[in-house]
Amino acid sequence: MTDFDLVVRSDRVLTPDGERPAAVGVRDGRIAAVTARGAALDTRRDEDLGDVALLPGLVDTHVHVNEPGRTEWEGFATATAAAAAGGVTTLIDMPLNSLPSTVSAEALAVKRAAAAGRCVIDVGFWGGAIPGNLADLRDLHEAGVFGFKCFLSPSGVDEFPPLDWDELDEVLAELSAFDGLLIVHAEDADELAAAPPAGPSYREFLASRPDAAEGRAVDGLLARAAATGNRVHVLHLSSATALGALAAARADGVRVTAETCPHYLTLAAESIADGATEFKCCPPIRGAANRDRLWEGLAGGVIDCVVSDHSPSTPDLKHGGFGEAWGGISSLQLGLPAVWTAAADRGHPLADVVRWMASAPADLVGLRHKGRIAVGADADLVAFADGEEFTVEPAELRHRHPLTPYAGARLRGVVRRTWLRGRESDGEPAGRLLHRKESR
């Protein structure tokens, strides 16, 4: 018998201890050895990438697949194919905008049935916390969700309403009984209501989602987390004004983490034309100076993760002005090259990007066997030509709809190959549906 099913060699393997030449041996879908590049290893297949970097598969914990119910917006088959093409080997699906929303164990079962046999990569699920489903949260936790998402302002779909602060307190009390993770869309409803209405221009839209809405929501969330000891996570941070409060809370021992997204790190309000609604998302893309501060927060460890918030819709919902167009950006396939392009320009090594987009999101949801090239981890691997450039052609994307703010952009870094548990991805369904109890 051979010792390994697969060996992948590279001059540049991104391990938790840094980048180095190595050979990675795979057995039964797991990494069984990380050893010298030229080591003599008995294997069925021996792949040599040369100087193409070998990365762990990315983990994207913020994806709206929208199936069932709004499968015409995306769907498991197309979303996971796009993910694999972009070097993502694990995603965690949001509880909206599917129908039904994942707000009960019964709804989770419906979603898992819709996903079964359709996923190119591994997929897990978030549950939802909305008014009236407090009694469902423990059942969802036992059924395998990785945590619970809530909004503090309208979500954009009527079936997933926001929590007010009193309801949030009740949810935190319930989650404290089993140490559940609460992930929060942190924009304060009162601040949004006091802002001017969104008009057709980007300037008017940006004014309708002010920094103060994020700042006030984050402050309120941190105060409650400090008082209760609950685990909380701030989703898609767009405003750098919240960084100081996050840093102070963390220094005080508050159990808080935060994420941002490729579009907040790579795009800027000053460059968004009126009518370019492919750039619309909530919270919004802000100015270049704010973007620079987000990079500082990421470099300083105040922001933990970079995830896509892939939130597609049918193209017709993006028509019209910024006031009425759907707020969501499609970027699942492009997150790695988009972030690497900007990170490299700012002097960050590839190891930083791997931490932000692979190991840190895996740690957030407790998937310690994901997002790292280490013995015992799943053999989820990506061959990434980080010096190669390409121009984004929307028609070449695997998303259901070829609509992206990156159309025509020149990006650095090409995903050459992706392996899921040691099997090279060919676009066919090979993914597993993950359960929280698999966390280790």
Tab-separated table of C-alpha atoms in Angstrom:
chain	number	residue	atom	x	y	z
A	1	MET	CA	0.000	0.000	0.000
A	2	THR	CA	1.133	3.545	-0.735
A	3	ASP	CA	1.535	5.908	2.188
A	4	PHE	CA	-0.377	8.798	0.579
A	5	ASP	CA	-3.220	9.292	-1.866
A	6	LEU	CA	-1.766	12.614	-3.029
A	7	VAL	CA	1.369	14.675	-2.523
A	8	VAL	CA	1.467	18.345	-3.532
A	9	ARG	CA	4.843	20.093	-3.608
A	10	SER	CA	5.568	23.783	-3.902
A	11	ASP	CA	8.376	26.250	-3.336
A	12	ARG	CA	5.838	28.296	-1.392
A	13	VAL	CA	3.493	26.492	0.975
A	14	LEU	CA	1.502	28.755	3.300
A	15	THR	CA	1.545	26.975	6.666
A	16	PRO	CA	0.533	28.342	10.090
A	17	ASP	CA	4.257	28.812	10.766
A	18	GLY	CA	4.814	30.852	7.623
A	19	GLU	CA	5.617	30.390	3.966
A	20	ARG	CA	8.208	27.752	3.090
A	21	PRO	CA	9.096	25.072	0.510
A	22	ALA	CA	7.284	21.881	1.454
A	23	ALA	CA	5.556	18.705	0.378
A	24	VAL	CA	2.036	18.115	1.643
A	25	GLY	CA	0.945	14.495	1.939
A	26	VAL	CA	-2.757	13.638	1.868
A	27	ARG	CA	-4.380	10.461	3.137
A	28	ASP	CA	-8.129	9.785	3.343
A	29	GLY	CA	-8.984	13.423	2.719
A	30	ARG	CA	-6.806	14.793	5.522
A	31	ILE	CA	-3.333	16.282	5.582
A	32	ALA	CA	-1.123	13.519	6.931
A	33	ALA	CA	2.314	15.139	6.480
A	34	VAL	CA	3.899	18.519	5.868
A	35	THR	CA	7.533	17.807	5.210
A	36	ALA	CA	10.591	18.771	3.174
A	37	ARG	CA	9.842	19.751	-0.396
A	38	GLY	CA	12.033	17.030	-1.885
A	39	ALA	CA	11.131	14.263	0.541
A	40	ALA	CA	10.698	10.821	-0.993
A	41	LEU	CA	7.048	10.001	-0.362
A	42	ASP	CA	5.204	6.918	-1.592
A	43	THR	CA	2.042	8.245	-3.235
A	44	ARG	CA	-0.510	7.499	-5.912
A	45	ARG	CA	-0.242	11.040	-7.320
A	46	ASP	CA	2.602	13.510	-7.013
A	47	GLU	CA	1.886	17.102	-8.080
A	48	ASP	CA	4.661	19.695	-8.308
A	49	LEU	CA	3.458	23.306	-8.491
A	50	GLY	CA	6.912	24.840	-8.872
A	51	ASP	CA	6.782	28.384	-7.553
A	52	VAL	CA	2.978	28.600	-7.633
A	53	ALA	CA	1.853	29.151	-4.035
A	54	LEU	CA	-0.078	26.440	-2.187
A	55	LEU	CA	-2.719	27.938	0.094
A	56	PRO	CA	-5.284	26.379	2.389
A	57	GLY	CA	-8.789	26.564	1.004
A	58	LEU	CA	-10.514	29.793	1.997
A	59	VAL	CA	-13.425	29.808	4.433
A	60	ASP	CA	-16.171	32.319	3.633
A	61	THR	CA	-18.537	32.699	6.570
A	62	HIS	CA	-20.797	35.306	4.951
A	63	VAL	CA	-22.586	34.079	1.832
A	64	HIS	CA	-26.211	34.512	0.775
A	65	VAL	CA	-27.032	31.496	-1.389
A	66	ASN	CA	-30.771	32.346	-1.426
A	67	GLU	CA	-31.998	28.777	-2.009
A	68	PRO	CA	-34.746	27.625	-1.624
A	69	GLY	CA	-37.326	30.242	-2.496
A	70	ARG	CA	-35.124	32.733	-4.351
A	71	THR	CA	-32.950	30.290	-6.257
A	72	GLU	CA	-33.245	32.523	-9.326
A	73	TRP	CA	-31.032	34.965	-7.383
A	74	GLU	CA	-28.219	32.389	-6.951
A	75	GLY	CA	-28.530	28.791	-5.649
A	76	PHE	CA	-26.214	26.186	-4.165
A	77	ALA	CA	-24.969	24.805	-7.484
A	78	THR	CA	-23.833	28.135	-8.898
A	79	ALA	CA	-22.665	29.693	-5.628
A	80	THR	CA	-20.460	26.750	-4.700
A	81	ALA	CA	-19.057	26.443	-8.227
A	82	ALA	CA	-18.086	30.122	-8.099
A	83	ALA	CA	-16.587	29.620	-4.654
A	84	ALA	CA	-14.391	26.720	-5.799
A	85	ALA	CA	-13.220	28.732	-8.791
A	86	GLY	CA	-12.218	31.492	-6.368
A	87	GLY	CA	-10.305	29.245	-3.961
A	88	VAL	CA	-13.089	28.978	-1.367
A	89	THR	CA	-13.591	25.422	-0.110
A	90	THR	CA	-15.986	26.078	2.789
A	91	LEU	CA	-18.840	28.548	3.067
A	92	ILE	CA	-21.410	29.266	5.743
A	93	ASP	CA	-24.791	30.235	4.320
A	94	MET	CA	-26.784	33.111	5.760
A	95	PRO	CA	-30.337	32.515	7.035
A	96	LEU	CA	-31.796	34.995	4.517
A	97	ASN	CA	-32.767	35.667	1.695
A	98	SER	CA	-34.047	32.137	1.221
A	99	LEU	CA	-37.688	31.191	1.686
A	100	PRO	CA	-38.220	30.035	4.341
A	101	SER	CA	-35.625	31.911	6.330
A	102	THR	CA	-33.532	29.641	8.548
A	103	VAL	CA	-35.280	30.625	11.776
A	104	SER	CA	-36.396	27.185	12.981
A	105	ALA	CA	-35.079	23.642	12.908
A	106	GLU	CA	-37.797	22.780	10.418
A	107	ALA	CA	-36.663	25.556	8.074
A	108	LEU	CA	-33.065	24.387	8.418
A	109	ALA	CA	-34.137	20.909	7.333
A	110	VAL	CA	-35.773	22.404	4.242
A	111	LYS	CA	-32.584	24.282	3.398
A	112	ARG	CA	-30.368	21.242	3.928
A	113	ALA	CA	-32.628	19.225	1.639
A	114	ALA	CA	-32.313	21.916	-1.045
A	115	ALA	CA	-28.518	21.875	-0.728
A	116	ALA	CA	-28.038	18.097	-0.613
A	117	GLY	CA	-26.174	16.769	-3.630
A	118	ARG	CA	-25.749	20.225	-5.189
A	119	CYS	CA	-22.672	21.636	-3.458
A	120	VAL	CA	-19.234	21.704	-5.082
A	121	ILE	CA	-17.636	22.638	-1.732
A	122	ASP	CA	-18.471	22.113	1.941
A	123	VAL	CA	-21.390	24.175	3.256
A	124	GLY	CA	-22.574	25.023	6.754
A	125	PHE	CA	-25.457	27.180	7.931
A	126	TRP	CA	-26.203	30.118	10.193
A	127	GLY	CA	-29.522	30.361	11.989
A	128	GLY	CA	-31.540	33.530	12.326
A	129	ALA	CA	-32.729	35.466	15.372
A	130	ILE	CA	-35.876	37.466	14.660
A	131	PRO	CA	-38.779	38.718	16.766
A	132	GLY	CA	-40.839	35.765	17.933
A	133	ASN	CA	-38.423	32.853	17.409
A	134	LEU	CA	-36.693	32.880	20.806
A	135	ALA	CA	-37.968	29.374	21.545
A	136	ASP	CA	-36.426	28.065	18.301
A	137	LEU	CA	-32.844	29.097	18.996
A	138	ARG	CA	-31.763	26.128	21.095
A	139	ASP	CA	-33.349	23.690	18.627
A	140	LEU	CA	-31.445	25.356	15.781
A	141	HIS	CA	-28.235	25.130	17.796
A	142	GLU	CA	-28.789	21.416	18.400
A	143	ALA	CA	-29.647	20.950	14.719
A	144	GLY	CA	-26.192	22.191	13.777
A	145	VAL	CA	-26.156	25.887	12.924
A	146	PHE	CA	-22.897	27.690	13.685
A	147	GLY	CA	-24.517	30.716	15.308
A	148	PHE	CA	-27.323	33.208	14.887
A	149	LYS	CA	-27.662	36.286	12.716
A	150	CYS	CA	-29.763	39.286	13.592
A	151	PHE	CA	-30.347	42.763	12.204
A	152	LEU	CA	-30.710	45.950	14.216
A	153	SER	CA	-32.342	47.711	11.249
A	154	PRO	CA	-34.569	46.491	8.385
A	155	SER	CA	-32.984	43.624	6.464
A	156	GLY	CA	-34.490	44.382	3.072
A	157	VAL	CA	-36.857	41.383	3.150
A	158	ASP	CA	-40.054	41.404	5.164
A	159	GLU	CA	-39.757	37.806	6.384
A	160	PHE	CA	-36.568	38.575	8.331
A	161	PRO	CA	-37.404	41.585	10.539
A	162	PRO	CA	-34.886	43.271	12.858
A	163	LEU	CA	-34.611	43.013	16.611
A	164	ASP	CA	-35.055	46.048	18.810
A	165	TRP	CA	-32.684	46.449	21.729
A	166	ASP	CA	-35.018	44.772	24.234
A	167	GLU	CA	-35.428	41.787	21.924
A	168	LEU	CA	-31.664	41.650	21.458
A	169	ASP	CA	-31.273	41.434	25.241
A	170	GLU	CA	-33.676	38.476	25.293
A	171	VAL	CA	-31.745	36.712	22.528
A	172	LEU	CA	-28.440	37.222	24.335
A	173	ALA	CA	-29.921	35.776	27.512
A	174	GLU	CA	-31.123	32.713	25.614
A	175	LEU	CA	-27.812	32.197	23.819
A	176	SER	CA	-25.856	32.493	27.050
A	177	ALA	CA	-27.371	29.183	28.187
A	178	PHE	CA	-25.419	27.306	25.497
A	179	ASP	CA	-22.721	29.867	24.604
A	180	GLY	CA	-24.214	30.537	21.191
A	181	LEU	CA	-22.540	33.013	18.870
A	182	LEU	CA	-24.553	36.073	17.817
A	183	ILE	CA	-23.517	37.733	14.550
A	184	VAL	CA	-24.967	41.176	14.027
A	185	HIS	CA	-25.782	43.494	11.155
A	186	ALA	CA	-24.900	46.562	13.167
A	187	GLU	CA	-26.708	49.642	11.868
A	188	ASP	CA	-28.918	51.463	14.342
A	189	ALA	CA	-32.514	51.817	13.180
A	190	ASP	CA	-33.058	55.207	14.851
A	191	GLU	CA	-29.949	56.688	13.233
A	192	LEU	CA	-31.078	55.442	9.838
A	193	ALA	CA	-34.573	56.841	10.378
A	194	ALA	CA	-33.104	60.255	11.229
A	195	ALA	CA	-30.878	60.306	8.131
A	196	PRO	CA	-32.028	61.815	4.832
A	197	PRO	CA	-33.844	59.377	2.560
A	198	ALA	CA	-31.875	57.504	-0.080
A	199	GLY	CA	-32.063	59.242	-3.421
A	200	PRO	CA	-31.053	58.067	-6.890
A	201	SER	CA	-27.426	59.272	-6.651
A	202	TYR	CA	-24.632	57.528	-4.791
A	203	ARG	CA	-24.004	60.663	-2.737
A	204	GLU	CA	-27.615	60.616	-1.508
A	205	PHE	CA	-27.494	56.885	-0.805
A	206	LEU	CA	-24.292	57.240	1.210
A	207	ALA	CA	-25.851	60.052	3.276
A	208	SER	CA	-28.807	57.765	4.061
A	209	ARG	CA	-26.490	55.199	5.757
A	210	PRO	CA	-24.262	57.418	7.930
A	211	ASP	CA	-21.241	56.328	9.950
A	212	ALA	CA	-23.209	57.170	13.080
A	213	ALA	CA	-25.613	54.297	12.403
A	214	GLU	CA	-22.790	51.764	12.586
A	215	GLY	CA	-21.075	53.512	15.474
A	216	ARG	CA	-24.172	53.628	17.651
A	217	ALA	CA	-25.121	50.014	16.907
A	218	VAL	CA	-21.618	48.733	17.648
A	219	ASP	CA	-21.516	50.728	20.897
A	220	GLY	CA	-24.817	49.239	22.043
A	221	LEU	CA	-23.764	45.725	21.115
A	222	LEU	CA	-20.423	46.032	22.912
A	223	ALA	CA	-22.050	47.338	26.071
A	224	ARG	CA	-24.345	44.327	26.175
A	225	ALA	CA	-21.564	41.859	25.412
A	226	ALA	CA	-19.488	43.371	28.217
A	227	ALA	CA	-22.358	43.088	30.664
A	228	THR	CA	-23.398	39.544	29.778
A	229	GLY	CA	-20.178	37.845	28.636
A	230	ASN	CA	-21.827	36.705	25.400
A	231	ARG	CA	-19.857	36.016	22.223
A	232	VAL	CA	-20.728	38.566	19.547
A	233	HIS	CA	-19.447	39.201	16.040
A	234	VAL	CA	-19.825	42.415	14.029
A	235	LEU	CA	-20.688	41.698	10.416
A	236	HIS	CA	-19.398	43.551	7.334
A	237	LEU	CA	-17.847	46.537	9.119
A	238	SER	CA	-17.769	49.424	6.659
A	239	SER	CA	-17.216	52.412	8.962
A	240	ALA	CA	-13.805	52.944	10.527
A	241	THR	CA	-15.425	55.105	13.212
A	242	ALA	CA	-16.237	51.914	15.143
A	243	LEU	CA	-12.635	50.701	15.307
A	244	GLY	CA	-11.744	52.539	18.510
A	245	ALA	CA	-14.681	51.098	20.426
A	246	LEU	CA	-13.923	47.605	19.127
A	247	ALA	CA	-10.263	47.851	20.123
A	248	ALA	CA	-11.106	49.137	23.604
A	249	ALA	CA	-13.706	46.435	24.172
A	250	ARG	CA	-11.324	43.711	23.136
A	251	ALA	CA	-8.628	45.098	25.440
A	252	ASP	CA	-11.175	44.921	28.263
A	253	GLY	CA	-11.826	41.232	27.570
A	254	VAL	CA	-15.126	41.553	25.734
A	255	ARG	CA	-15.697	38.483	23.556
A	256	VAL	CA	-16.075	40.331	20.277
A	257	THR	CA	-14.791	39.718	16.762
A	258	ALA	CA	-15.354	41.665	13.577
A	259	GLU	CA	-15.180	41.214	9.835
A	260	THR	CA	-14.980	43.416	6.786
A	261	CYS	CA	-15.391	42.636	3.094
A	262	PRO	CA	-13.342	42.900	-0.101
A	263	HIS	CA	-15.462	45.749	-1.452
A	264	TYR	CA	-14.818	47.926	1.605
A	265	LEU	CA	-11.071	47.330	1.271
A	266	THR	CA	-10.763	47.795	-2.486
A	267	LEU	CA	-13.418	50.270	-3.632
A	268	ALA	CA	-14.140	53.891	-2.695
A	269	ALA	CA	-17.184	56.142	-2.792
A	270	GLU	CA	-15.333	58.795	-4.778
A	271	SER	CA	-15.112	56.429	-7.755
A	272	ILE	CA	-18.747	55.256	-7.810
A	273	ALA	CA	-20.797	56.859	-10.552
A	274	ASP	CA	-24.487	57.668	-10.253
A	275	GLY	CA	-26.378	54.766	-11.785
A	276	ALA	CA	-23.649	52.197	-11.018
A	277	THR	CA	-25.928	50.231	-8.713
A	278	GLU	CA	-23.734	47.123	-8.939
A	279	PHE	CA	-21.781	48.951	-6.194
A	280	LYS	CA	-24.766	49.238	-3.838
A	281	CYS	CA	-24.550	47.364	-0.549
A	282	CYS	CA	-25.628	47.954	3.040
A	283	PRO	CA	-23.755	49.263	4.923
A	284	PRO	CA	-22.293	51.234	2.042
A	285	ILE	CA	-18.870	51.567	0.495
A	286	ARG	CA	-17.430	54.727	2.027
A	287	GLY	CA	-14.604	57.080	1.095
A	288	ALA	CA	-10.945	56.360	0.406
A	289	ALA	CA	-9.771	57.781	3.743
A	290	ASN	CA	-12.178	55.462	5.577
A	291	ARG	CA	-10.881	52.569	3.485
A	292	ASP	CA	-7.324	53.342	4.593
A	293	ARG	CA	-8.399	53.209	8.221
A	294	LEU	CA	-10.096	49.843	7.699
A	295	TRP	CA	-6.784	48.525	6.417
A	296	GLU	CA	-5.133	49.843	9.580
A	297	GLY	CA	-7.750	48.055	11.684
A	298	LEU	CA	-7.151	44.851	9.786
A	299	ALA	CA	-3.379	45.102	10.082
A	300	GLY	CA	-3.684	45.872	13.796
A	301	GLY	CA	-5.934	42.908	14.536
A	302	VAL	CA	-9.052	44.902	15.415
A	303	ILE	CA	-10.745	43.356	12.382
A	304	ASP	CA	-10.331	39.579	12.310
A	305	CYS	CA	-11.725	38.334	9.017
A	306	VAL	CA	-12.311	39.286	5.405
A	307	VAL	CA	-15.375	37.558	3.930
A	308	SER	CA	-17.442	38.236	0.839
A	309	ASP	CA	-20.991	39.097	1.961
A	310	HIS	CA	-21.895	37.693	-1.447
A	311	SER	CA	-25.482	38.925	-1.794
A	312	PRO	CA	-26.678	38.596	-5.376
A	313	SER	CA	-30.056	39.207	-6.940
A	314	THR	CA	-31.591	39.020	-10.372
A	315	PRO	CA	-30.300	41.860	-12.589
A	316	ASP	CA	-33.693	43.548	-12.786
A	317	LEU	CA	-33.550	44.253	-9.041
A	318	LYS	CA	-30.386	46.281	-9.616
A	319	HIS	CA	-32.113	48.614	-12.076
A	320	GLY	CA	-33.069	52.172	-11.226
A	321	GLY	CA	-31.334	54.540	-8.855
A	322	PHE	CA	-29.498	53.861	-5.627
A	323	GLY	CA	-32.645	54.528	-3.617
A	324	GLU	CA	-34.566	51.526	-4.926
A	325	ALA	CA	-31.970	49.071	-6.268
A	326	TRP	CA	-31.224	45.875	-4.337
A	327	GLY	CA	-28.326	46.301	-1.930
A	328	GLY	CA	-25.880	43.469	-2.419
A	329	ILE	CA	-22.555	42.766	-4.119
A	330	SER	CA	-21.564	39.606	-5.972
A	331	SER	CA	-17.912	38.815	-5.284
A	332	LEU	CA	-17.631	35.202	-4.122
A	333	GLN	CA	-15.319	34.167	-6.961
A	334	LEU	CA	-13.214	37.340	-6.879
A	335	GLY	CA	-12.557	37.964	-3.194
A	336	LEU	CA	-9.095	36.391	-3.063
A	337	PRO	CA	-7.562	38.227	-6.039
A	338	ALA	CA	-9.308	41.491	-5.121
A	339	VAL	CA	-7.953	41.446	-1.560
A	340	TRP	CA	-4.522	40.176	-2.615
A	341	THR	CA	-4.185	42.946	-5.220
A	342	ALA	CA	-4.845	45.627	-2.615
A	343	ALA	CA	-2.912	43.888	0.163
A	344	ALA	CA	0.207	43.447	-1.963
A	345	ASP	CA	0.091	47.116	-2.958
A	346	ARG	CA	0.078	47.959	0.752
A	347	GLY	CA	3.032	45.712	1.534
A	348	HIS	CA	1.185	42.792	3.119
A	349	PRO	CA	2.518	39.278	2.520
A	350	LEU	CA	0.320	36.504	1.218
A	351	ALA	CA	0.364	34.951	4.700
A	352	ASP	CA	-1.726	37.872	5.984
A	353	VAL	CA	-4.394	37.264	3.355
A	354	VAL	CA	-4.470	33.556	4.231
A	355	ARG	CA	-4.992	34.420	7.894
A	356	TRP	CA	-7.781	36.911	7.162
A	357	MET	CA	-9.612	34.754	4.628
A	358	ALA	CA	-8.917	31.166	5.719
A	359	SER	CA	-7.810	30.470	9.287
A	360	ALA	CA	-9.571	33.372	11.060
A	361	PRO	CA	-13.020	32.681	9.542
A	362	ALA	CA	-12.539	28.969	10.281
A	363	ASP	CA	-11.714	29.833	13.886
A	364	LEU	CA	-14.781	32.078	14.109
A	365	VAL	CA	-17.085	29.117	13.518
A	366	GLY	CA	-14.905	26.566	15.315
A	367	LEU	CA	-13.827	24.614	12.230
A	368	ARG	CA	-10.275	24.001	13.414
A	369	HIS	CA	-9.757	21.396	10.691
A	370	LYS	CA	-10.382	23.986	7.978
A	371	GLY	CA	-8.418	26.970	6.694
A	372	ARG	CA	-4.873	25.764	7.427
A	373	ILE	CA	-2.195	23.507	5.969
A	374	ALA	CA	-1.373	21.411	9.008
A	375	VAL	CA	-1.353	17.733	9.903
A	376	GLY	CA	-4.864	16.602	10.749
A	377	ALA	CA	-6.630	19.371	8.811
A	378	ASP	CA	-8.873	18.660	5.855
A	379	ALA	CA	-6.835	18.586	2.644
A	380	ASP	CA	-8.567	21.668	1.227
A	381	LEU	CA	-5.864	23.227	-0.941
A	382	VAL	CA	-5.512	25.974	-3.543
A	383	ALA	CA	-2.820	26.490	-6.172
A	384	PHE	CA	-2.573	30.281	-6.435
A	385	ALA	CA	-0.411	32.082	-8.998
A	386	ASP	CA	-0.102	35.256	-6.957
A	387	GLY	CA	2.011	37.153	-9.514
A	388	GLU	CA	-0.247	36.518	-12.491
A	389	GLU	CA	-2.758	39.196	-13.505
A	390	PHE	CA	-6.115	39.056	-15.267
A	391	THR	CA	-8.954	41.337	-16.284
A	392	VAL	CA	-12.370	40.546	-14.820
A	393	GLU	CA	-14.761	39.434	-17.538
A	394	PRO	CA	-18.224	39.030	-15.996
A	395	ALA	CA	-19.250	36.406	-18.546
A	396	GLU	CA	-16.481	34.130	-17.218
A	397	LEU	CA	-17.782	34.145	-13.643
A	398	ARG	CA	-19.590	31.104	-12.245
A	399	HIS	CA	-22.158	33.144	-10.321
A	400	ARG	CA	-25.689	32.735	-11.619
A	401	HIS	CA	-25.739	36.353	-12.829
A	402	PRO	CA	-22.640	38.041	-14.317
A	403	LEU	CA	-23.064	41.302	-12.430
A	404	THR	CA	-20.105	42.629	-10.427
A	405	PRO	CA	-18.535	45.976	-9.483
A	406	TYR	CA	-15.192	44.455	-10.493
A	407	ALA	CA	-16.115	44.218	-14.184
A	408	GLY	CA	-13.106	45.310	-16.235
A	409	ALA	CA	-10.821	45.554	-13.197
A	410	ARG	CA	-7.223	44.368	-13.486
A	411	LEU	CA	-6.548	42.022	-10.561
A	412	ARG	CA	-3.511	40.108	-9.377
A	413	GLY	CA	-3.613	36.420	-8.462
A	414	VAL	CA	-5.124	33.498	-10.362
A	415	VAL	CA	-6.575	30.374	-8.788
A	416	ARG	CA	-5.099	27.568	-10.876
A	417	ARG	CA	-6.489	24.519	-9.036
A	418	THR	CA	-8.628	23.739	-6.001
A	419	TRP	CA	-8.709	20.513	-3.987
A	420	LEU	CA	-11.480	19.593	-1.554
A	421	ARG	CA	-10.329	16.968	0.941
A	422	GLY	CA	-7.626	15.908	-1.501
A	423	ARG	CA	-9.890	15.627	-4.530
A	424	GLU	CA	-9.328	18.171	-7.284
A	425	SER	CA	-12.485	20.155	-7.916
A	426	ASP	CA	-13.986	19.680	-11.359
A	427	GLY	CA	-17.197	21.603	-10.781
A	428	GLU	CA	-19.175	18.506	-9.845
A	429	PRO	CA	-20.959	18.220	-6.470
A	430	ALA	CA	-18.504	16.776	-3.937
A	431	GLY	CA	-19.170	18.991	-0.913
A	432	ARG	CA	-20.525	17.971	2.449
A	433	LEU	CA	-23.150	19.687	4.555
A	434	LEU	CA	-21.459	20.667	7.813
A	435	HIS	CA	-22.856	20.446	11.345
A	436	ARG	CA	-21.677	22.543	14.267
A	437	LYS	CA	-20.794	19.377	16.174
A	438	GLU	CA	-18.034	18.776	13.624
A	439	SER	CA	-16.242	21.793	15.076
A	440	ARG	CA	-13.094	20.779	16.894
